[in-house]
């Protein structure tokens, strides 16, 4: 049971960290100054959330574990994030759609975590909800803007949709640690999330003039440490100093 | 008439009253301010690049978050400053185009690369430190919107400087490899930071006029001296050697003497021959060009919405 809880925490933390890392790659390169700041803002929130979760996980693990040993000293196969969040930024449309798919999923997840039987998780989820609500609002508005903008923006967001859709199924393919958490009330009523996600996506797509794709083959494996090639490069970059100068304080 | 207005204007400045956007001002005053404020705004935006260069490699999550917040602050400074420039009748897009075309200048310091994690500390300690010396007097600049923007900028900059110093202090207490990283970084950043105050007073033709208009309060060399005096003491705390064998205390002057600045290097970097001039401009141009369709989409969508609304009302 403790193992499941630990893995569940890593899963939550890894999703936030890897997506935050990806978004931070935009910093200084955004399409307009205000959106550059918004992207970095969300990156900051996500990395901040991952720190909170890793601190809980590190406390469970003991043996000198810290938020940083968890982020910097695990290799790709020990990372449990979904494949969606490690996908490359691509153009602004791809970044927006990746964010929207994640936010529309994360929002109902954290609503449930606020009701968690684990007090630490419930408190953390409550604290994060304001941020997550803003993220979803921001990414939804941009999906609508790009879908209902120009011909070019519509073409680009449709291309992003084609690329990213096969990564959406993994969110709802629950791993053993998620099932255990649902059964124990740490992550109550997970089964309802998919329907809520779909409803939200349909609603925003309708306003954006986008069509939901047909059922497609879905990639998975991230929750079990089987990632795309991208994650190795993310970690190589992120972990460079900790690996090159082991055991130092920074 | 013109003469009279100019006298009233100067009298106002002499009384330490602020000039506001709708007040009459000489064309040359307006031009000087537009140039200075926009250069300052551009420096904030270009400055995001060398620092952003280490966000994905920051050594701990705490450092990563702090660095992102810092770079985001720079974007915010850019925004306040572009807004201050807009009160003088230029718009942001026009200023961006001047930056992207290479016509507008920005602080040359950002044409140097950040090669190690210690550089993130050095940029905070030396570059932000030098910037603060320059910027604190600007909080009393005669032009109201610029002075007010600078109050906010300076508050955040001094926080950044402390953060940078703290990164270095941490390295100074670390392993030999970390101490070496610190020294190597200070060796590279010291002289470019000294150049940030601009040419020596004898070679700075606009200084006198800017001081008369109270845009500038101190000369380049005065500010540079202040910086050396403060930095020398801080270097002792960090246990690093400043790469200038001529630095020594001058009892008579009550200041540290320092060596000769390589002005040839300075002017070359200004002219575009610095190690990263081309990359910095290319990065800005790429972001701007690739953002074009996004900005167009946002505008098109806003128009469609407005049309739908007005149709509904009708």
XYZ file of C-alpha atoms in Angstrom:
564
model
C 0.000 0.000 0.000
C 2.785 2.424 0.949
C 4.519 1.607 -2.327
C 1.402 2.489 -4.235
C 1.079 5.789 -2.420
C 4.735 6.570 -3.065
C 4.418 5.759 -6.760
C 1.251 7.785 -6.982
C 3.029 10.809 -5.529
C 5.906 10.395 -7.964
C 3.411 10.165 -10.808
C 1.737 13.434 -9.786
C 5.067 15.162 -9.217
C 6.616 13.933 -12.468
C 3.683 15.157 -14.544
C 3.994 18.620 -13.029
C 7.782 18.786 -13.242
C 8.152 17.589 -16.811
C 5.393 19.801 -18.167
C 6.771 22.745 -16.176
C 10.204 22.046 -17.616
C 8.840 21.976 -21.160
C 6.965 25.257 -20.668
C 10.045 26.885 -19.196
C 11.794 26.307 -22.529
C 9.567 29.069 -23.903
C 10.884 31.669 -21.482
C 12.232 34.589 -23.534
C 10.936 33.148 -26.817
C 7.153 33.662 -26.566
C 5.056 35.155 -29.374
C 4.248 38.296 -27.385
C 5.591 39.578 -24.083
C 2.399 39.054 -22.063
C 2.140 35.423 -23.205
C 5.822 34.829 -22.563
C 5.076 35.824 -18.986
C 1.937 33.670 -18.827
C 3.839 30.592 -20.040
C 6.569 31.129 -17.461
C 3.944 31.728 -14.809
C 2.378 28.355 -15.473
C 5.812 26.733 -15.587
C 6.526 28.264 -12.189
C 3.257 26.962 -10.744
C 3.897 23.463 -12.073
C 7.475 23.190 -10.854
C 6.283 24.604 -7.530
C 3.615 21.894 -7.349
C 6.148 19.198 -8.139
C 8.309 20.431 -5.247
C 5.408 20.121 -2.814
C 4.612 16.602 -3.953
C 8.247 15.459 -3.993
C 8.651 16.761 -0.459
C 5.813 14.460 0.626
C 7.315 11.547 -1.295
C 10.787 12.219 0.124
C 9.395 12.213 3.646
C 7.856 8.812 2.959
C 11.050 7.434 1.531
C 13.346 8.761 4.259
C 17.016 7.735 3.850
C 18.104 11.275 3.012
C 15.716 11.645 0.080
C 14.819 15.217 -0.855
C 12.810 16.913 -3.569
C 16.087 17.237 -5.455
C 17.244 13.632 -5.181
C 13.863 12.652 -6.597
C 14.025 15.146 -9.469
C 17.705 14.944 -10.273
C 18.856 11.437 -9.478
C 16.216 9.232 -11.056
C 16.709 8.011 -14.590
C 13.991 7.929 -17.232
C 12.693 4.454 -16.399
C 11.939 5.594 -12.836
C 9.920 8.575 -14.076
C 6.154 7.975 -14.143
C 4.787 10.974 -16.039
C 2.385 10.470 -18.908
C 3.864 10.697 -22.395
C 1.762 13.743 -23.249
C 3.719 16.102 -20.985
C 7.136 15.155 -22.351
C 6.165 15.814 -25.986
C 8.126 18.622 -27.618
C 6.772 22.163 -27.482
C 6.449 22.402 -31.266
C 4.789 25.656 -32.284
C 2.561 27.719 -30.001
C -0.505 25.755 -31.126
C 1.014 22.455 -30.042
C 2.095 23.863 -26.693
C -1.396 25.273 -26.128
C -3.217 22.095 -27.036
C -0.895 19.915 -24.932
C -1.550 22.287 -22.047
C -5.300 22.253 -22.564
C -5.500 18.458 -22.684
C -3.494 18.275 -19.493
C -5.352 21.077 -17.688
C -8.754 19.628 -18.577
C -7.545 16.366 -17.032
C -5.723 17.854 -14.081
C -8.648 19.977 -12.968
C -11.042 17.086 -12.219
C -8.121 15.095 -10.749
C -7.320 17.807 -8.231
C -10.991 18.355 -7.459
C -10.979 14.739 -6.311
C -7.652 15.010 -4.527
C -9.105 17.846 -2.468
C -11.421 15.150 -1.034
C -8.527 12.746 -0.463
C -8.442 10.610 2.670
C -4.751 11.560 2.880
C -4.726 14.907 4.685
C -1.397 16.070 3.243
C -2.559 15.427 -0.302
C -5.928 17.078 0.333
C -4.221 20.177 1.735
C -1.793 20.350 -1.168
C -4.569 19.875 -3.745
C -6.600 22.636 -2.139
C -3.603 24.948 -2.298
C -2.964 24.160 -5.974
C -6.554 24.445 -7.157
C -6.467 28.187 -7.715
C -3.455 27.807 -10.011
C -4.941 24.870 -11.890
C -8.201 26.745 -12.417
C -6.267 29.624 -13.974
C -4.230 27.259 -16.182
C -7.380 25.691 -17.576
C -8.967 29.072 -18.218
C -5.832 30.312 -19.996
C -5.328 27.263 -22.204
C -9.063 26.974 -23.033
C -9.194 30.578 -24.148
C -6.181 30.073 -26.380
C -7.631 26.914 -27.963
C -10.730 28.946 -28.832
C -8.668 31.868 -30.120
C -6.531 29.679 -32.342
C -9.434 27.563 -33.594
C -11.600 30.603 -34.250
C -8.769 32.904 -35.374
C -7.248 32.789 -38.849
C -7.007 30.027 -41.423
C -3.402 29.518 -40.461
C -4.083 29.231 -36.747
C -6.858 26.734 -37.457
C -4.554 24.679 -39.661
C -1.861 24.701 -36.980
C -4.116 23.688 -34.124
C -5.530 20.885 -36.252
C -2.012 19.661 -36.929
C -1.334 19.757 -33.198
C -4.532 17.805 -32.625
C -3.399 15.108 -35.022
C -0.036 14.850 -33.214
C -1.308 14.929 -29.657
C -4.605 13.073 -29.719
C -2.959 9.615 -29.495
C -1.393 10.683 -26.189
C -4.686 11.491 -24.474
C -5.808 7.915 -23.804
C -3.012 7.207 -21.352
C -4.442 9.640 -18.824
C -7.401 7.315 -18.247
C -5.611 4.010 -18.441
C -5.164 3.646 -14.731
C -2.005 2.061 -13.357
C -2.061 -0.293 -10.379
C -0.991 2.518 -8.033
C -3.887 4.711 -9.177
C -6.376 1.882 -8.745
C -5.063 1.217 -5.254
C -5.368 4.922 -4.417
C -8.933 5.009 -5.679
C -9.848 1.986 -3.604
C -8.307 3.454 -0.464
C -9.953 6.856 -0.914
C -6.702 8.748 -1.492
C -7.833 9.426 -5.071
C -11.617 9.040 -4.813
C -13.894 8.429 -7.787
C -11.193 8.415 -10.450
C -13.536 6.630 -12.833
C -15.572 9.791 -13.411
C -12.621 11.841 -14.663
C -12.654 10.638 -18.248
C -16.259 11.662 -18.848
C -15.633 15.091 -17.340
C -12.530 15.538 -19.461
C -14.406 14.594 -22.594
C -17.217 16.980 -21.770
C -14.774 19.838 -21.228
C -12.895 19.087 -24.451
C -16.153 18.889 -26.433
C -17.343 22.155 -24.958
C -14.152 24.090 -25.757
C -13.755 22.439 -29.175
C -17.310 23.477 -30.057
C -16.438 27.092 -29.314
C -13.168 26.775 -31.212
C -14.796 25.160 -34.241
C -12.686 22.018 -33.832
C -13.838 18.471 -34.241
C -13.132 15.657 -31.850
C -11.087 12.993 -33.687
C -12.311 9.460 -34.214
C -11.259 6.877 -31.698
C -7.602 6.169 -32.405
C -4.773 3.956 -31.275
C -3.433 5.365 -27.995
C 0.163 5.334 -26.787
C 0.931 4.480 -23.209
C 3.754 3.314 -20.952
C 4.805 6.501 -19.164
C 3.237 5.519 -15.861
C 5.330 2.331 -15.955
C 8.576 4.062 -16.914
C 8.393 3.333 -20.659
C 8.812 6.771 -22.206
C 9.291 8.381 -25.581
C 12.829 9.273 -26.654
C 12.245 12.855 -25.538
C 12.405 12.252 -21.794
C 16.038 11.134 -21.847
C 17.073 14.463 -23.326
C 14.976 16.441 -20.877
C 16.655 14.645 -17.980
C 20.139 14.885 -19.492
C 19.737 18.633 -19.558
C 17.934 19.001 -16.256
C 20.235 16.712 -14.283
C 23.546 17.802 -15.808
C 25.009 19.684 -12.818
C 23.903 17.145 -10.231
C 25.419 14.355 -12.308
C 28.650 16.179 -13.208
C 29.323 17.358 -9.631
C 27.794 14.638 -7.462
C 26.852 15.407 -3.885
C 27.436 19.177 -3.972
C 25.254 21.882 -2.480
C 24.004 24.559 -4.847
C 7.478 81.802 -27.652
C 9.535 78.623 -28.079
C 12.303 80.170 -26.004
C 9.872 81.022 -23.276
C 8.481 77.472 -23.138
C 11.950 76.097 -22.881
C 12.716 78.417 -19.975
C 9.547 77.373 -18.156
C 10.422 73.735 -18.787
C 13.965 74.100 -17.469
C 12.757 76.078 -14.440
C 10.373 73.287 -13.625
C 13.192 70.766 -13.794
C 15.396 72.959 -11.679
C 12.660 73.012 -9.035
C 12.719 69.177 -9.115
C 9.171 68.989 -10.472
C 8.312 66.042 -12.707
C 7.622 66.439 -16.401
C 4.462 64.533 -17.352
C 3.433 63.188 -20.787
C 1.119 66.072 -21.678
C 3.549 68.800 -20.632
C 5.435 70.710 -23.273
C 8.983 69.423 -23.697
C 11.795 70.146 -26.132
C 12.039 67.684 -29.018
C 15.549 66.770 -28.033
C 14.414 65.888 -24.489
C 11.680 63.660 -25.897
C 14.111 62.010 -28.310
C 16.723 61.419 -25.635
C 14.139 59.818 -23.382
C 12.659 57.621 -26.098
C 16.145 56.415 -26.947
C 17.143 55.808 -23.355
C 13.898 54.210 -22.150
C 13.569 51.964 -25.181
C 17.215 50.892 -24.947
C 16.553 50.082 -21.347
C 13.413 48.091 -22.219
C 15.273 46.227 -24.965
C 18.035 45.380 -22.493
C 15.504 43.752 -20.202
C 14.122 41.661 -23.046
C 17.496 40.643 -24.482
C 18.697 40.045 -20.917
C 16.127 37.259 -20.602
C 18.148 35.187 -23.087
C 21.501 34.647 -21.319
C 19.752 33.970 -18.034
C 17.008 31.858 -19.548
C 19.854 29.798 -20.977
C 20.229 28.082 -17.556
C 16.588 27.593 -16.565
C 16.451 24.045 -17.896
C 19.805 23.235 -16.244
C 19.378 24.874 -12.840
C 20.926 22.538 -10.259
C 18.017 22.332 -7.792
C 14.285 22.856 -8.016
C 14.533 25.840 -5.679
C 17.110 27.475 -7.965
C 15.038 26.641 -11.030
C 11.964 28.338 -9.609
C 13.956 31.389 -8.476
C 15.605 31.754 -11.874
C 12.325 31.481 -13.755
C 10.781 34.081 -11.471
C 13.742 36.344 -12.062
C 13.631 36.082 -15.846
C 9.901 36.669 -15.700
C 10.552 39.831 -13.683
C 12.795 41.044 -16.511
C 9.908 40.590 -18.939
C 7.765 42.610 -16.547
C 10.381 45.377 -16.441
C 10.374 45.395 -20.219
C 6.609 45.876 -20.140
C 6.668 48.815 -17.694
C 9.441 50.461 -19.666
C 7.778 50.032 -23.061
C 4.673 51.561 -21.474
C 6.742 54.497 -20.195
C 8.167 54.948 -23.717
C 4.648 54.819 -25.178
C 3.704 57.903 -23.144
C 6.185 59.757 -25.370
C 4.309 58.839 -28.533
C 6.044 55.721 -29.872
C 4.448 52.293 -29.851
C 5.810 48.971 -28.743
C 5.658 47.324 -32.153
C 7.708 50.146 -33.651
C 10.280 49.771 -30.867
C 10.396 45.995 -31.312
C 11.038 46.457 -35.003
C 13.915 48.807 -34.238
C 15.382 46.210 -31.895
C 14.923 43.325 -34.312
C 16.427 45.191 -37.241
C 19.534 45.967 -35.192
C 18.856 49.709 -35.405
C 18.194 50.098 -31.680
C 20.879 49.340 -29.127
C 20.632 47.477 -25.839
C 23.068 46.934 -23.016
C 26.150 45.267 -24.503
C 26.625 43.087 -21.450
C 23.992 40.696 -22.772
C 26.164 39.949 -25.768
C 28.369 37.873 -23.484
C 27.534 34.196 -22.997
C 26.493 32.403 -19.794
C 28.790 29.384 -19.806
C 28.493 27.960 -16.313
C 26.015 27.926 -13.455
C 28.259 30.406 -11.650
C 27.478 32.868 -14.453
C 23.900 33.033 -13.214
C 25.325 34.180 -9.901
C 27.749 36.601 -11.554
C 25.018 38.130 -13.677
C 23.065 38.769 -10.496
C 25.964 40.064 -8.453
C 27.926 42.089 -11.026
C 25.510 42.815 -13.874
C 22.445 43.528 -11.748
C 24.756 45.239 -9.261
C 26.053 47.602 -11.935
C 22.544 48.084 -13.289
C 21.310 49.116 -9.842
C 24.059 51.743 -9.561
C 22.826 53.151 -12.856
C 19.154 52.789 -12.084
C 18.665 53.998 -8.545
C 19.324 57.628 -9.576
C 16.792 57.162 -12.400
C 14.050 56.847 -9.770
C 14.535 60.631 -9.451
C 14.636 61.235 -13.206
C 12.784 64.364 -14.300
C 10.371 62.427 -16.517
C 7.543 61.175 -14.281
C 6.527 57.909 -16.002
C 10.158 56.761 -16.298
C 10.942 57.658 -12.689
C 7.884 55.758 -11.453
C 8.653 52.685 -13.584
C 12.182 52.710 -12.190
C 10.975 52.609 -8.591
C 9.371 49.232 -9.269
C 12.287 47.993 -11.362
C 14.848 48.870 -8.688
C 12.999 47.065 -5.928
C 13.061 43.845 -7.912
C 16.621 44.329 -9.155
C 18.026 44.587 -5.664
C 16.297 41.333 -4.833
C 17.897 39.776 -7.924
C 21.289 41.036 -6.947
C 21.059 39.455 -3.507
C 19.888 36.225 -5.097
C 22.917 36.222 -7.436
C 25.297 36.968 -4.615
C 23.784 34.127 -2.627
C 24.385 31.680 -5.510
C 28.052 32.712 -5.515
C 28.377 32.667 -1.724
C 27.137 29.112 -1.815
C 29.742 28.180 -4.436
C 32.446 29.892 -2.374
C 31.712 27.515 0.484
C 31.561 24.435 -1.740
C 34.045 22.030 -3.271
C 37.230 23.111 -5.039
C 35.470 22.559 -8.372
C 32.731 24.956 -7.314
C 35.236 27.549 -6.123
C 37.038 27.284 -9.453
C 33.741 27.682 -11.264
C 33.105 30.857 -9.267
C 36.532 32.386 -9.932
C 36.454 31.550 -13.626
C 33.063 33.203 -13.955
C 34.076 36.389 -12.112
C 37.163 36.573 -14.341
C 34.938 36.721 -17.392
C 32.221 39.065 -16.082
C 34.232 41.684 -14.208
C 35.410 43.814 -17.122
C 32.193 43.676 -19.153
C 30.351 44.752 -15.968
C 32.748 47.703 -15.601
C 31.936 48.690 -19.176
C 28.220 48.819 -18.387
C 28.571 52.405 -17.149
C 29.441 53.502 -20.669
C 32.372 55.480 -22.058
C 34.616 57.551 -19.827
C 33.226 61.019 -19.111
C 35.529 62.666 -21.625
C 34.055 60.472 -24.379
C 30.402 60.785 -23.391
C 29.121 63.838 -25.270
C 25.473 63.599 -24.132
C 26.160 63.451 -20.418
C 26.163 67.194 -19.738
C 22.833 67.822 -21.454
C 21.251 64.786 -19.773
C 22.438 66.026 -16.395
C 21.047 69.492 -17.042
C 17.683 67.860 -17.825
C 18.027 65.693 -14.719
C 17.573 62.524 -16.730
C 21.015 61.601 -15.475
C 22.230 62.505 -11.995
C 25.789 61.199 -11.982
C 28.431 60.821 -14.659
C 29.519 57.428 -16.003
C 32.830 57.550 -14.186
C 31.232 58.553 -10.867
C 28.928 55.560 -11.024
C 31.724 53.233 -12.112
C 33.791 54.334 -9.120
C 30.901 53.677 -6.749
C 30.547 50.200 -8.238
C 34.245 49.345 -7.832
C 34.221 50.528 -4.226
C 31.260 48.332 -3.333
C 32.233 45.287 -5.420
C 35.756 45.128 -4.044
C 34.448 44.669 -0.511
C 31.899 42.074 -1.631
C 34.578 40.134 -3.525
C 36.408 39.673 -0.211
C 33.304 38.025 1.264
C 33.188 35.675 -1.722
C 36.886 35.008 -1.452
C 37.421 35.745 -5.154
C 40.066 37.834 -6.849
C 38.900 40.560 -9.196
C 40.865 40.179 -12.446
C 42.457 43.621 -12.223
C 45.991 43.773 -10.776
C 45.751 47.555 -10.524
C 42.923 47.692 -8.026
C 44.177 49.282 -4.835
C 42.955 51.630 -2.169
C 43.831 55.273 -2.758
C 43.954 56.995 0.588
C 43.988 60.459 -0.904
C 40.887 59.951 -3.045
C 39.108 57.754 -0.552
C 38.336 55.313 -3.376
C 39.791 52.240 -5.029
C 41.928 52.938 -8.087
C 41.401 50.522 -10.950
C 43.052 49.504 -14.201
C 42.446 50.592 -17.764
C 39.268 49.403 -19.460
C 39.629 47.835 -22.889
C 37.552 50.367 -24.826
C 38.428 48.696 -28.071
C 36.510 45.640 -26.909
C 33.676 47.823 -25.641
C 33.167 49.608 -28.971
C 33.450 46.373 -30.903
C 30.714 44.732 -28.866
C 28.566 47.856 -29.298
C 29.122 47.621 -33.057
C 27.910 44.032 -33.158
C 31.132 42.056 -32.818
C 30.527 40.639 -29.349
C 30.436 36.875 -28.789
C 26.619 36.661 -28.889
C 25.313 39.754 -30.719
C 24.177 37.737 -33.713
C 22.594 34.977 -31.651
C 20.693 37.377 -29.418
C 19.183 39.260 -32.323
C 18.456 36.042 -34.184
C 16.611 34.652 -31.153
C 14.488 37.793 -30.841
C 13.723 37.837 -34.545
C 12.783 34.179 -34.523
C 10.420 34.649 -31.558
C 8.856 37.694 -33.191
C 8.482 36.160 -36.653
C 7.166 32.850 -35.366
C 4.754 34.740 -33.131
C 3.286 36.683 -36.038
C 0.538 34.156 -36.813
C -0.343 33.924 -33.094
C -0.769 37.682 -32.784
C -2.820 37.722 -35.996
C -5.034 34.904 -34.761
C -5.680 36.686 -31.462
C -6.656 39.861 -33.315
C -8.848 38.029 -35.817
C -10.646 36.205 -33.028
C -11.197 39.397 -31.038
C -12.706 41.019 -34.141
C -14.995 38.071 -34.802
C -16.210 38.180 -31.228
C -16.834 41.903 -31.351
C -18.794 41.491 -34.595
C -20.908 38.694 -33.167
C -21.650 40.817 -30.123
C -22.663 43.868 -32.120
C -24.871 41.687 -34.357
C -26.571 40.302 -31.275
C -27.184 43.806 -29.929
C -28.604 44.923 -33.289
